[in-house]
Amino acid sequence: IQSIFWSEHMNTDEKDRIQTKVLLVCASIALGSGALWLAWLRYRHLINEPDFYWYNWIQPAGIALIGILSLWAAILFILGRRSAQSLFTFGLSLIPILLFANLMVFLFRVFQNILQGNAIFFLERLFAQPYKVIVVLLIVIALTVLRSLNERKN
């Protein structure tokens, strides 16, 4: 398989550049397709709910945008365009913004439930599904590690 991507006459810098390009294309395709799949699952879940709340649509719309930008970046990586890296980075930078928007929706719902007197029921429901809190913490830790690696590289 390696002979498909490079020959014996290439120097190490060219081989590293090709490996990085292949890695970025694969990462873009994986993130883009995974994000669009997750957005579709969230859409199907929201469409079947009896109540319509506008803030529930922020997450699937943001996830779909991340997926579209990542797949678009994969196409640009394949075509060899310089704008691919910027587009992929922009798509990744939307993840903390989406997490912040989810935090704001969460705080809004907590405040709303306190005013309505349903705070205990809301918190019981939240702690009955601890994986949701753990996933958010893992994402924040992963983004922090990526940022520190990026700063160390520069």
JSON list of N, CA and C in Angstrom, two decimals, residues 9-46:
[
{"chain": "A", "resi": 9, "resn": "HIS", "atom": "N", "xyz": [12.09, 7.27, -4.33]},
{"chain": "A", "resi": 9, "resn": "HIS", "atom": "CA", "xyz": [12.86, 8.46, -4.68]},
{"chain": "A", "resi": 9, "resn": "HIS", "atom": "C", "xyz": [12.40, 9.69, -3.93]},
{"chain": "A", "resi": 10, "resn": "MET", "atom": "N", "xyz": [11.34, 9.60, -3.16]},
{"chain": "A", "resi": 10, "resn": "MET", "atom": "CA", "xyz": [10.84, 10.76, -2.40]},
{"chain": "A", "resi": 10, "resn": "MET", "atom": "C", "xyz": [11.67, 10.94, -1.14]},
{"chain": "A", "resi": 11, "resn": "ASN", "atom": "N", "xyz": [11.85, 12.20, -0.76]},
{"chain": "A", "resi": 11, "resn": "ASN", "atom": "CA", "xyz": [12.57, 12.45, 0.49]},
{"chain": "A", "resi": 11, "resn": "ASN", "atom": "C", "xyz": [11.59, 12.37, 1.67]},
{"chain": "A", "resi": 12, "resn": "THR", "atom": "N", "xyz": [12.13, 12.48, 2.87]},
{"chain": "A", "resi": 12, "resn": "THR", "atom": "CA", "xyz": [11.34, 12.29, 4.08]},
{"chain": "A", "resi": 12, "resn": "THR", "atom": "C", "xyz": [10.27, 13.37, 4.24]},
{"chain": "A", "resi": 13, "resn": "ASP", "atom": "N", "xyz": [10.58, 14.61, 3.87]},
{"chain": "A", "resi": 13, "resn": "ASP", "atom": "CA", "xyz": [9.60, 15.70, 4.00]},
{"chain": "A", "resi": 13, "resn": "ASP", "atom": "C", "xyz": [8.38, 15.46, 3.13]},
{"chain": "A", "resi": 14, "resn": "GLU", "atom": "N", "xyz": [8.60, 14.98, 1.91]},
{"chain": "A", "resi": 14, "resn": "GLU", "atom": "CA", "xyz": [7.48, 14.70, 1.02]},
{"chain": "A", "resi": 14, "resn": "GLU", "atom": "C", "xyz": [6.63, 13.55, 1.56]},
{"chain": "A", "resi": 15, "resn": "LYS", "atom": "N", "xyz": [7.27, 12.53, 2.11]},
{"chain": "A", "resi": 15, "resn": "LYS", "atom": "CA", "xyz": [6.54, 11.40, 2.69]},
{"chain": "A", "resi": 15, "resn": "LYS", "atom": "C", "xyz": [5.73, 11.86, 3.89]},
{"chain": "A", "resi": 16, "resn": "ASP", "atom": "N", "xyz": [6.31, 12.71, 4.75]},
{"chain": "A", "resi": 16, "resn": "ASP", "atom": "CA", "xyz": [5.58, 13.23, 5.91]},
{"chain": "A", "resi": 16, "resn": "ASP", "atom": "C", "xyz": [4.39, 14.07, 5.48]},
{"chain": "A", "resi": 17, "resn": "ARG", "atom": "N", "xyz": [4.57, 14.87, 4.45]},
{"chain": "A", "resi": 17, "resn": "ARG", "atom": "CA", "xyz": [3.49, 15.72, 3.96]},
{"chain": "A", "resi": 17, "resn": "ARG", "atom": "C", "xyz": [2.34, 14.87, 3.41]},
{"chain": "A", "resi": 18, "resn": "ILE", "atom": "N", "xyz": [2.66, 13.81, 2.70]},
{"chain": "A", "resi": 18, "resn": "ILE", "atom": "CA", "xyz": [1.62, 12.92, 2.17]},
{"chain": "A", "resi": 18, "resn": "ILE", "atom": "C", "xyz": [0.91, 12.18, 3.29]},
{"chain": "A", "resi": 19, "resn": "GLN", "atom": "N", "xyz": [1.68, 11.71, 4.28]},
{"chain": "A", "resi": 19, "resn": "GLN", "atom": "CA", "xyz": [1.06, 11.02, 5.42]},
{"chain": "A", "resi": 19, "resn": "GLN", "atom": "C", "xyz": [0.13, 11.96, 6.19]},
{"chain": "A", "resi": 20, "resn": "THR", "atom": "N", "xyz": [0.54, 13.20, 6.36]},
{"chain": "A", "resi": 20, "resn": "THR", "atom": "CA", "xyz": [-0.29, 14.19, 7.06]},
{"chain": "A", "resi": 20, "resn": "THR", "atom": "C", "xyz": [-1.56, 14.46, 6.26]},
{"chain": "A", "resi": 21, "resn": "LYS", "atom": "N", "xyz": [-1.44, 14.56, 4.95]},
{"chain": "A", "resi": 21, "resn": "LYS", "atom": "CA", "xyz": [-2.61, 14.80, 4.11]},
{"chain": "A", "resi": 21, "resn": "LYS", "atom": "C", "xyz": [-3.59, 13.63, 4.20]},
{"chain": "A", "resi": 22, "resn": "VAL", "atom": "N", "xyz": [-3.08, 12.41, 4.14]},
{"chain": "A", "resi": 22, "resn": "VAL", "atom": "CA", "xyz": [-3.95, 11.24, 4.22]},
{"chain": "A", "resi": 22, "resn": "VAL", "atom": "C", "xyz": [-4.62, 11.19, 5.59]},
{"chain": "A", "resi": 23, "resn": "LEU", "atom": "N", "xyz": [-3.88, 11.50, 6.64]},
{"chain": "A", "resi": 23, "resn": "LEU", "atom": "CA", "xyz": [-4.45, 11.50, 7.99]},
{"chain": "A", "resi": 23, "resn": "LEU", "atom": "C", "xyz": [-5.54, 12.57, 8.12]},
{"chain": "A", "resi": 24, "resn": "LEU", "atom": "N", "xyz": [-5.30, 13.75, 7.57]},
{"chain": "A", "resi": 24, "resn": "LEU", "atom": "CA", "xyz": [-6.30, 14.82, 7.64]},
{"chain": "A", "resi": 24, "resn": "LEU", "atom": "C", "xyz": [-7.55, 14.49, 6.83]},
{"chain": "A", "resi": 25, "resn": "VAL", "atom": "N", "xyz": [-7.37, 13.86, 5.68]},
{"chain": "A", "resi": 25, "resn": "VAL", "atom": "CA", "xyz": [-8.53, 13.45, 4.88]},
{"chain": "A", "resi": 25, "resn": "VAL", "atom": "C", "xyz": [-9.36, 12.41, 5.65]},
{"chain": "A", "resi": 26, "resn": "CYS", "atom": "N", "xyz": [-8.68, 11.43, 6.23]},
{"chain": "A", "resi": 26, "resn": "CYS", "atom": "CA", "xyz": [-9.41, 10.40, 6.99]},
{"chain": "A", "resi": 26, "resn": "CYS", "atom": "C", "xyz": [-10.10, 10.99, 8.21]},
{"chain": "A", "resi": 27, "resn": "ALA", "atom": "N", "xyz": [-9.43, 11.90, 8.92]},
{"chain": "A", "resi": 27, "resn": "ALA", "atom": "CA", "xyz": [-10.03, 12.53, 10.10]},
{"chain": "A", "resi": 27, "resn": "ALA", "atom": "C", "xyz": [-11.23, 13.38, 9.69]},
{"chain": "A", "resi": 28, "resn": "SER", "atom": "N", "xyz": [-11.11, 14.11, 8.60]},
{"chain": "A", "resi": 28, "resn": "SER", "atom": "CA", "xyz": [-12.22, 14.94, 8.12]},
{"chain": "A", "resi": 28, "resn": "SER", "atom": "C", "xyz": [-13.42, 14.10, 7.73]},
{"chain": "A", "resi": 29, "resn": "ILE", "atom": "N", "xyz": [-13.16, 13.02, 7.03]},
{"chain": "A", "resi": 29, "resn": "ILE", "atom": "CA", "xyz": [-14.27, 12.14, 6.61]},
{"chain": "A", "resi": 29, "resn": "ILE", "atom": "C", "xyz": [-14.91, 11.47, 7.83]},
{"chain": "A", "resi": 30, "resn": "ALA", "atom": "N", "xyz": [-14.09, 11.00, 8.76]},
{"chain": "A", "resi": 30, "resn": "ALA", "atom": "CA", "xyz": [-14.64, 10.35, 9.96]},
{"chain": "A", "resi": 30, "resn": "ALA", "atom": "C", "xyz": [-15.46, 11.33, 10.80]},
{"chain": "A", "resi": 31, "resn": "LEU", "atom": "N", "xyz": [-14.91, 12.51, 11.04]},
{"chain": "A", "resi": 31, "resn": "LEU", "atom": "CA", "xyz": [-15.64, 13.50, 11.84]},
{"chain": "A", "resi": 31, "resn": "LEU", "atom": "C", "xyz": [-16.89, 13.97, 11.12]},
{"chain": "A", "resi": 32, "resn": "GLY", "atom": "N", "xyz": [-16.77, 14.22, 9.83]},
{"chain": "A", "resi": 32, "resn": "GLY", "atom": "CA", "xyz": [-17.93, 14.71, 9.07]},
{"chain": "A", "resi": 32, "resn": "GLY", "atom": "C", "xyz": [-19.05, 13.70, 9.00]},
{"chain": "A", "resi": 33, "resn": "SER", "atom": "N", "xyz": [-18.72, 12.47, 8.68]},
{"chain": "A", "resi": 33, "resn": "SER", "atom": "CA", "xyz": [-19.78, 11.45, 8.58]},
{"chain": "A", "resi": 33, "resn": "SER", "atom": "C", "xyz": [-20.35, 11.12, 9.95]},
{"chain": "A", "resi": 34, "resn": "GLY", "atom": "N", "xyz": [-19.51, 11.08, 10.97]},
{"chain": "A", "resi": 34, "resn": "GLY", "atom": "CA", "xyz": [-20.00, 10.83, 12.33]},
{"chain": "A", "resi": 34, "resn": "GLY", "atom": "C", "xyz": [-20.89, 11.94, 12.83]},
{"chain": "A", "resi": 35, "resn": "ALA", "atom": "N", "xyz": [-20.52, 13.18, 12.54]},
{"chain": "A", "resi": 35, "resn": "ALA", "atom": "CA", "xyz": [-21.34, 14.31, 12.97]},
{"chain": "A", "resi": 35, "resn": "ALA", "atom": "C", "xyz": [-22.68, 14.33, 12.25]},
{"chain": "A", "resi": 36, "resn": "LEU", "atom": "N", "xyz": [-22.68, 14.06, 10.96]},
{"chain": "A", "resi": 36, "resn": "LEU", "atom": "CA", "xyz": [-23.95, 14.03, 10.23]},
{"chain": "A", "resi": 36, "resn": "LEU", "atom": "C", "xyz": [-24.84, 12.88, 10.70]},
{"chain": "A", "resi": 37, "resn": "TRP", "atom": "N", "xyz": [-24.23, 11.74, 11.02]},
{"chain": "A", "resi": 37, "resn": "TRP", "atom": "CA", "xyz": [-25.00, 10.61, 11.56]},
{"chain": "A", "resi": 37, "resn": "TRP", "atom": "C", "xyz": [-25.62, 10.97, 12.90]},
{"chain": "A", "resi": 38, "resn": "LEU", "atom": "N", "xyz": [-24.83, 11.62, 13.78]},
{"chain": "A", "resi": 38, "resn": "LEU", "atom": "CA", "xyz": [-25.34, 12.04, 15.08]},
{"chain": "A", "resi": 38, "resn": "LEU", "atom": "C", "xyz": [-26.44, 13.09, 14.93]},
{"chain": "A", "resi": 39, "resn": "ALA", "atom": "N", "xyz": [-26.26, 14.03, 13.99]},
{"chain": "A", "resi": 39, "resn": "ALA", "atom": "CA", "xyz": [-27.30, 15.04, 13.76]},
{"chain": "A", "resi": 39, "resn": "ALA", "atom": "C", "xyz": [-28.59, 14.40, 13.28]},
{"chain": "A", "resi": 40, "resn": "TRP", "atom": "N", "xyz": [-28.47, 13.38, 12.44]},
{"chain": "A", "resi": 40, "resn": "TRP", "atom": "CA", "xyz": [-29.66, 12.68, 11.95]},
{"chain": "A", "resi": 40, "resn": "TRP", "atom": "C", "xyz": [-30.38, 11.96, 13.10]},
{"chain": "A", "resi": 41, "resn": "LEU", "atom": "N", "xyz": [-29.60, 11.32, 13.97]},
{"chain": "A", "resi": 41, "resn": "LEU", "atom": "CA", "xyz": [-30.20, 10.64, 15.12]},
{"chain": "A", "resi": 41, "resn": "LEU", "atom": "C", "xyz": [-30.91, 11.64, 16.04]},
{"chain": "A", "resi": 42, "resn": "ARG", "atom": "N", "xyz": [-30.27, 12.78, 16.30]},
{"chain": "A", "resi": 42, "resn": "ARG", "atom": "CA", "xyz": [-30.89, 13.82, 17.14]},
{"chain": "A", "resi": 42, "resn": "ARG", "atom": "C", "xyz": [-32.14, 14.37, 16.47]},
{"chain": "A", "resi": 43, "resn": "TYR", "atom": "N", "xyz": [-32.10, 14.56, 15.16]},
{"chain": "A", "resi": 43, "resn": "TYR", "atom": "CA", "xyz": [-33.27, 15.06, 14.42]},
{"chain": "A", "resi": 43, "resn": "TYR", "atom": "C", "xyz": [-34.43, 14.08, 14.55]},
{"chain": "A", "resi": 44, "resn": "ARG", "atom": "N", "xyz": [-34.16, 12.79, 14.35]},
{"chain": "A", "resi": 44, "resn": "ARG", "atom": "CA", "xyz": [-35.22, 11.78, 14.45]},
{"chain": "A", "resi": 44, "resn": "ARG", "atom": "C", "xyz": [-35.80, 11.73, 15.85]},
{"chain": "A", "resi": 45, "resn": "HIS", "atom": "N", "xyz": [-34.96, 11.92, 16.85]},
{"chain": "A", "resi": 45, "resn": "HIS", "atom": "CA", "xyz": [-35.43, 11.93, 18.23]},
{"chain": "A", "resi": 45, "resn": "HIS", "atom": "C", "xyz": [-36.32, 13.16, 18.49]},
{"chain": "A", "resi": 46, "resn": "LEU", "atom": "N", "xyz": [-35.89, 14.31, 17.99]},
{"chain": "A", "resi": 46, "resn": "LEU", "atom": "CA", "xyz": [-36.64, 15.55, 18.24]},
{"chain": "A", "resi": 46, "resn": "LEU", "atom": "C", "xyz": [-37.95, 15.59, 17.47]}
]
